[in-house]
Amino acid sequence: MSVILSIKDLRKSYAGGFEALKGVSLDIEEGEILALLGPNGAGKTTLISTVCGITTPTSGSVTVGGHDILTDFRAARSLIGLVPQDIFLEPFEKVWNTVRFSRGLFGKPRDDSKLEEILKKLSLWEKRLSPTKELSGGMKRRVLIAKALAHDPRVLFLDEPTAGVDVELRKDMWDIVAELKASGVTIILTTHYIEEAEAIADRVGVIRGGELLLVEEKDQLMQRMGRKQLEVQLTDPITEVPASLAHLNLELGQGGGSLIYTYDTRAERTGITALLNEVAQAGLVLADVQTRQSSLEDIFVGLVSEDVV
Ligand SMILES: Nc1ncnc2c1ncn2[C@@H]1O[C@H](COP(=O)(O)OP(=O)(O)OP(=O)(O)O)[C@@H](O)[C@H]1O
Ligand SMILES: [Mg+2]
């Protein structure tokens, strides 16, 4: 795999001095899907806008396919497609024309069969002759994607692609992203829906206060930060954890009806066998056991709520 997008120590201060990006460095491999997570105002849109040439960086460098976004602007920009966070479309323009113009803007020759393919893929073919103002919110978002795809970009940025869309369209969007990935497109998306990152991302980046806190393979991250809990239901509720079990750091479940044991998913020994033996030795009778694994959401909330060092 080769690096298609390279961001080095990128900083952005807006007029007035506010530092929205505080030295972000990130390499993105061709063909991967990276989900950028972060609270409101973290700098996600600023990062995307800077890479896409909508905002100028204060310092640092970005290359796309080896082309510098400042000195080799045209070549870099031609490789990029952007689906912006805010929907803005020419209200009276027909879907077909809107998408066709986007291709033309990049100096690409007209290609009606290409346009047809894109509109069909996005279920917009039937609406191709409708003015964009007659489309639903979800359809407008699809038009934005069609526009972004019109010039065959190799890297696609999706800024909150599923904000405010219904569950069905969200799933459709995930399918579209999977298809694009299969066709070799690299995708960087921002989202507030953690389950979205969990469902489709190869890697996850967490950004907060203009800083990239981490970038990691999603599966690894979930294994590394993920914790598992084992809840042992007791036949008779207890009021406190028996002293003989103190070293296991157990929590008492609701109403004293269970004991909760938290363990590390990476550990060679989870300690479960010992736990169950010791619980029995303490004279407690087990009614049932169940396990829970922390989700990406638990991990994310834990990360962004930690105090800034
Ligand atoms: N044009 C601008 N001028 C001044 N400050 C700005 C400008 N655009 C964004 N900011 C500030 O930069 C910070 C990062 O904003 P940005 O839009 O990048 O956040 P975000 O992570 O995309 O948030 P959201 O999840 O709400 O979309 C915010 O504090 C915002 O107020
Ligand atoms: Mg944003």
XYZ file of C-alpha atoms and ligand atoms in Angstrom:
341
model
C 0.000 0.000 0.000
C 1.244 3.473 -0.761
C 0.534 6.747 0.980
C -1.879 8.860 -1.066
C -2.364 11.731 1.368
C 0.335 13.051 3.612
C -0.307 15.788 6.174
C 2.698 17.170 8.040
C 2.520 19.418 11.096
C -0.502 21.253 9.747
C -1.490 24.380 11.645
C -4.364 26.721 11.072
C -5.048 29.944 12.925
C -8.153 31.809 11.883
C -8.223 35.616 11.671
C -8.346 36.776 15.268
C -5.717 34.232 16.237
C -7.846 31.225 17.111
C -5.764 28.101 16.558
C -8.110 25.487 15.086
C -5.344 23.037 14.092
C -2.303 22.673 16.321
C 0.150 20.649 14.268
C -1.684 17.695 12.782
C 0.359 14.984 11.057
C -1.283 12.061 9.337
C -0.537 9.681 6.464
C -3.391 7.989 4.647
C -2.894 4.828 2.654
C -4.444 4.436 -0.750
C -7.728 2.541 -0.579
C -8.406 2.867 3.130
C -11.382 4.321 4.945
C -10.425 6.645 7.779
C -13.073 7.954 10.153
C -12.280 11.179 11.981
C -14.113 11.446 15.254
C -14.220 14.445 17.521
C -16.594 16.710 19.391
C -18.107 19.871 17.882
C -15.439 22.449 17.156
C -12.586 19.900 17.312
C -11.220 20.983 13.929
C -12.497 18.226 11.642
C -14.011 20.528 9.024
C -11.009 22.844 9.254
C -8.696 19.907 8.560
C -10.728 18.760 5.570
C -11.174 22.297 4.221
C -7.449 22.920 4.447
C -6.545 19.720 2.620
C -9.153 20.513 -0.035
C -7.818 24.018 -0.593
C -10.841 25.900 0.759
C -8.887 27.241 3.716
C -5.208 28.150 3.561
C -2.945 26.558 6.140
C -0.946 28.799 8.482
C 1.976 26.361 8.328
C 2.772 22.750 7.583
C 2.407 20.824 4.358
C -0.031 18.522 2.615
C 0.537 16.366 -0.448
C -2.067 14.411 -2.369
C -0.710 11.742 -4.686
C 2.676 13.432 -4.228
C 1.359 16.849 -5.305
C 1.687 19.728 -2.854
C -1.688 21.384 -2.222
C -0.178 24.867 -2.437
C 2.548 24.704 -5.070
C 0.906 22.041 -7.215
C -2.674 23.023 -6.490
C -4.368 21.893 -9.695
C -2.933 18.391 -9.749
C -3.644 17.893 -6.044
C -7.176 19.214 -6.293
C -8.034 17.038 -9.312
C -7.447 13.935 -7.193
C -9.833 15.099 -4.466
C -13.600 14.979 -4.146
C -15.328 16.797 -1.301
C -18.785 16.339 0.124
C -19.120 19.354 2.399
C -20.877 19.382 5.756
C -23.276 22.131 4.724
C -25.619 21.401 1.858
C -25.432 24.078 -0.775
C -26.976 23.485 -4.187
C -28.242 25.733 -6.940
C -31.993 25.390 -6.246
C -33.324 25.717 -9.805
C -30.641 23.669 -11.514
C -31.528 20.122 -12.544
C -29.683 17.261 -10.877
C -28.122 16.129 -14.146
C -26.712 19.562 -14.978
C -25.486 20.183 -11.458
C -23.412 17.023 -11.569
C -22.258 17.585 -15.148
C -20.978 21.081 -14.341
C -18.961 19.724 -11.427
C -17.091 17.463 -13.814
C -16.603 20.346 -16.231
C -15.117 22.484 -13.463
C -12.204 20.103 -13.297
C -11.644 20.370 -17.023
C -12.718 16.793 -17.636
C -14.424 16.074 -20.961
C -18.156 15.479 -20.891
C -18.964 11.830 -20.256
C -22.681 11.088 -20.133
C -22.273 7.368 -19.498
C -20.078 8.140 -16.493
C -22.718 10.511 -15.149
C -25.420 7.940 -15.704
C -23.397 5.378 -13.769
C -22.919 7.762 -10.833
C -26.552 8.841 -10.716
C -27.750 5.249 -10.877
C -25.340 4.173 -8.154
C -26.737 6.903 -5.915
C -30.373 6.143 -6.816
C -30.757 9.584 -8.371
C -31.367 8.503 -11.937
C -35.133 8.988 -11.724
C -34.616 12.467 -10.310
C -32.059 13.567 -12.889
C -34.386 16.105 -14.463
C -35.722 17.511 -11.178
C -34.501 20.861 -9.929
C -32.497 20.279 -6.761
C -34.957 22.289 -4.636
C -37.536 19.560 -5.207
C -35.396 16.889 -3.597
C -35.568 15.632 -0.021
C -32.680 16.333 2.347
C -31.247 12.847 1.894
C -31.446 13.128 -1.889
C -29.663 16.489 -1.769
C -26.877 14.839 0.186
C -26.652 12.198 -2.537
C -26.408 14.952 -5.167
C -23.467 16.372 -3.232
C -21.816 12.967 -3.366
C -22.546 12.685 -7.091
C -20.960 16.106 -7.619
C -17.909 15.076 -5.633
C -17.557 11.895 -7.691
C -18.147 13.516 -11.076
C -14.452 14.038 -11.854
C -13.298 10.556 -10.738
C -11.444 11.583 -7.582
C -9.068 9.121 -5.957
C -9.557 10.572 -2.494
C -13.031 11.393 -1.271
C -13.738 13.516 1.792
C -17.135 13.116 3.367
C -17.813 15.684 6.076
C -20.675 14.305 8.176
C -22.229 12.413 5.253
C -25.068 10.991 7.306
C -25.929 13.898 9.596
C -29.689 14.133 9.764
C -30.453 11.255 7.424
C -32.685 8.343 8.369
C -31.406 4.929 9.339
C -32.127 3.421 5.945
C -30.280 6.112 4.029
C -27.408 5.848 6.487
C -27.092 2.154 5.677
C -27.319 2.980 1.951
C -24.542 5.481 2.424
C -22.397 2.830 4.078
C -22.979 0.563 1.083
C -22.001 3.373 -1.269
C -18.814 3.972 0.725
C -18.019 0.237 0.633
C -18.532 0.185 -3.142
C -16.297 3.216 -3.598
C -13.610 1.597 -1.504
C -13.912 -1.558 -3.615
C -13.356 0.583 -6.704
C -10.111 1.858 -5.184
C -11.203 5.228 -3.791
C -9.630 6.357 -0.527
C -12.183 7.772 1.878
C -11.859 10.148 4.799
C -15.075 10.800 6.625
C -16.052 12.693 9.731
C -18.929 11.543 11.819
C -20.662 11.974 15.131
C -22.157 8.523 14.839
C -19.636 6.272 16.433
C -21.422 3.196 15.176
C -20.761 4.538 11.697
C -17.017 4.456 12.322
C -17.401 1.057 13.922
C -19.280 -0.224 10.874
C -17.193 1.064 8.002
C -13.801 2.458 9.002
C -10.481 0.676 8.629
C -8.769 3.250 10.829
C -10.087 5.736 13.326
C -8.610 9.117 14.172
C -9.728 11.069 17.211
C -9.320 14.831 17.122
C -9.961 17.242 19.957
C -9.065 20.904 20.385
C -7.158 20.962 17.082
C -4.963 18.016 18.013
C -5.009 14.478 16.745
C -5.155 12.394 19.911
C -4.676 9.099 18.148
C -4.939 7.310 14.823
C -5.192 3.570 14.925
C -6.610 0.540 13.162
C -10.171 0.278 14.385
C -9.883 -3.371 15.363
C -6.649 -2.779 17.241
C -8.086 0.240 19.004
C -11.101 -1.691 20.138
C -8.893 -4.470 21.410
C -6.399 -2.168 23.051
C -8.816 0.150 24.776
C -11.739 -2.200 24.961
C -12.595 -3.764 28.263
C -14.817 -6.641 28.977
C -17.058 -7.071 31.923
C -18.344 -10.273 33.392
C -21.440 -10.001 35.512
C -22.115 -12.842 37.900
C -25.756 -13.022 38.965
C -26.251 -14.303 42.491
C -29.211 -16.309 43.711
C -29.303 -14.255 46.931
C -28.492 -10.527 46.895
C -25.658 -9.284 49.121
C -25.045 -5.852 50.669
C -21.287 -5.731 50.229
C -18.520 -7.557 48.419
C -17.102 -10.243 50.772
C -13.673 -9.310 52.187
C -12.147 -12.471 50.734
C -12.896 -11.124 47.223
C -11.558 -7.599 47.820
C -8.427 -8.183 45.693
C -10.567 -8.762 42.592
C -11.857 -5.161 42.528
C -15.425 -6.250 42.023
C -18.345 -3.885 41.821
C -21.676 -4.657 43.261
C -24.443 -4.766 40.646
C -27.874 -3.221 41.078
C -29.568 -4.191 44.316
C -26.596 -6.349 45.285
C -27.898 -9.083 43.008
C -24.693 -9.418 41.030
C -20.938 -8.928 41.048
C -19.232 -7.176 38.152
C -15.699 -8.092 37.172
C -13.823 -5.923 34.668
C -10.938 -7.462 32.779
C -8.519 -6.619 30.050
C -9.231 -8.236 26.714
C -5.510 -8.289 25.897
C -4.409 -10.059 29.040
C -3.110 -13.570 28.624
C -5.119 -14.647 31.613
C -8.484 -13.076 32.179
C -8.739 -14.489 35.695
C -12.258 -15.711 35.062
C -11.718 -19.283 36.260
C -10.158 -18.060 39.509
C -12.939 -15.531 39.937
C -15.687 -18.101 39.606
C -13.926 -20.462 42.017
C -13.368 -17.751 44.593
C -16.951 -16.516 44.346
C -18.140 -20.069 45.043
C -15.634 -20.452 47.912
C -17.011 -17.266 49.480
C -20.274 -19.149 49.828
C -22.112 -17.297 47.062
C -24.333 -19.232 44.686
C -24.203 -18.334 40.996
C -27.470 -18.040 39.134
C -26.147 -16.839 35.788
C -23.190 -15.105 34.119
C -23.039 -12.670 31.233
C -20.322 -10.652 29.480
C -20.296 -7.217 27.916
C -17.679 -5.646 25.672
C -17.120 -1.913 25.574
C -18.003 -0.343 22.246
C -16.053 2.210 20.226
C -18.456 4.739 21.714
C -17.349 3.948 25.272
C -13.736 4.278 24.168
C -14.375 7.563 22.359
C -16.290 9.150 25.230
C -13.482 8.140 27.578
C -10.859 9.676 25.289
C -12.452 13.043 24.602
C -13.607 13.603 28.140
C -10.138 13.187 29.615
C -8.586 16.448 30.787
C -6.342 18.157 28.276
C -2.782 17.565 29.427
N -13.986 30.746 9.455
C -13.703 30.641 10.744
N -13.252 31.695 11.450
C -12.945 31.609 12.758
N -13.029 30.458 13.467
C -13.474 29.373 12.840
C -13.831 29.388 11.444
N -14.216 28.161 11.074
C -14.128 27.399 12.203
N -13.665 28.120 13.248
C -13.414 27.621 14.597
O -12.480 26.571 14.529
C -12.840 25.526 15.428
C -12.961 24.218 14.676
O -14.100 24.292 13.817
P -14.466 23.117 12.816
O -15.598 23.573 11.982
O -13.229 22.689 12.126
O -14.933 21.988 13.858
P -15.562 20.563 13.577
O -14.698 19.571 14.284
O -15.818 20.364 12.141
O -16.945 20.681 14.385
P -18.411 20.083 14.054
O -18.404 18.693 14.624
O -19.309 20.979 14.829
O -18.648 20.130 12.589
C -14.116 25.987 16.114
O -13.781 26.528 17.369
C -14.671 27.040 15.197
O -15.406 27.999 15.899
Mg -17.492 20.108 11.013
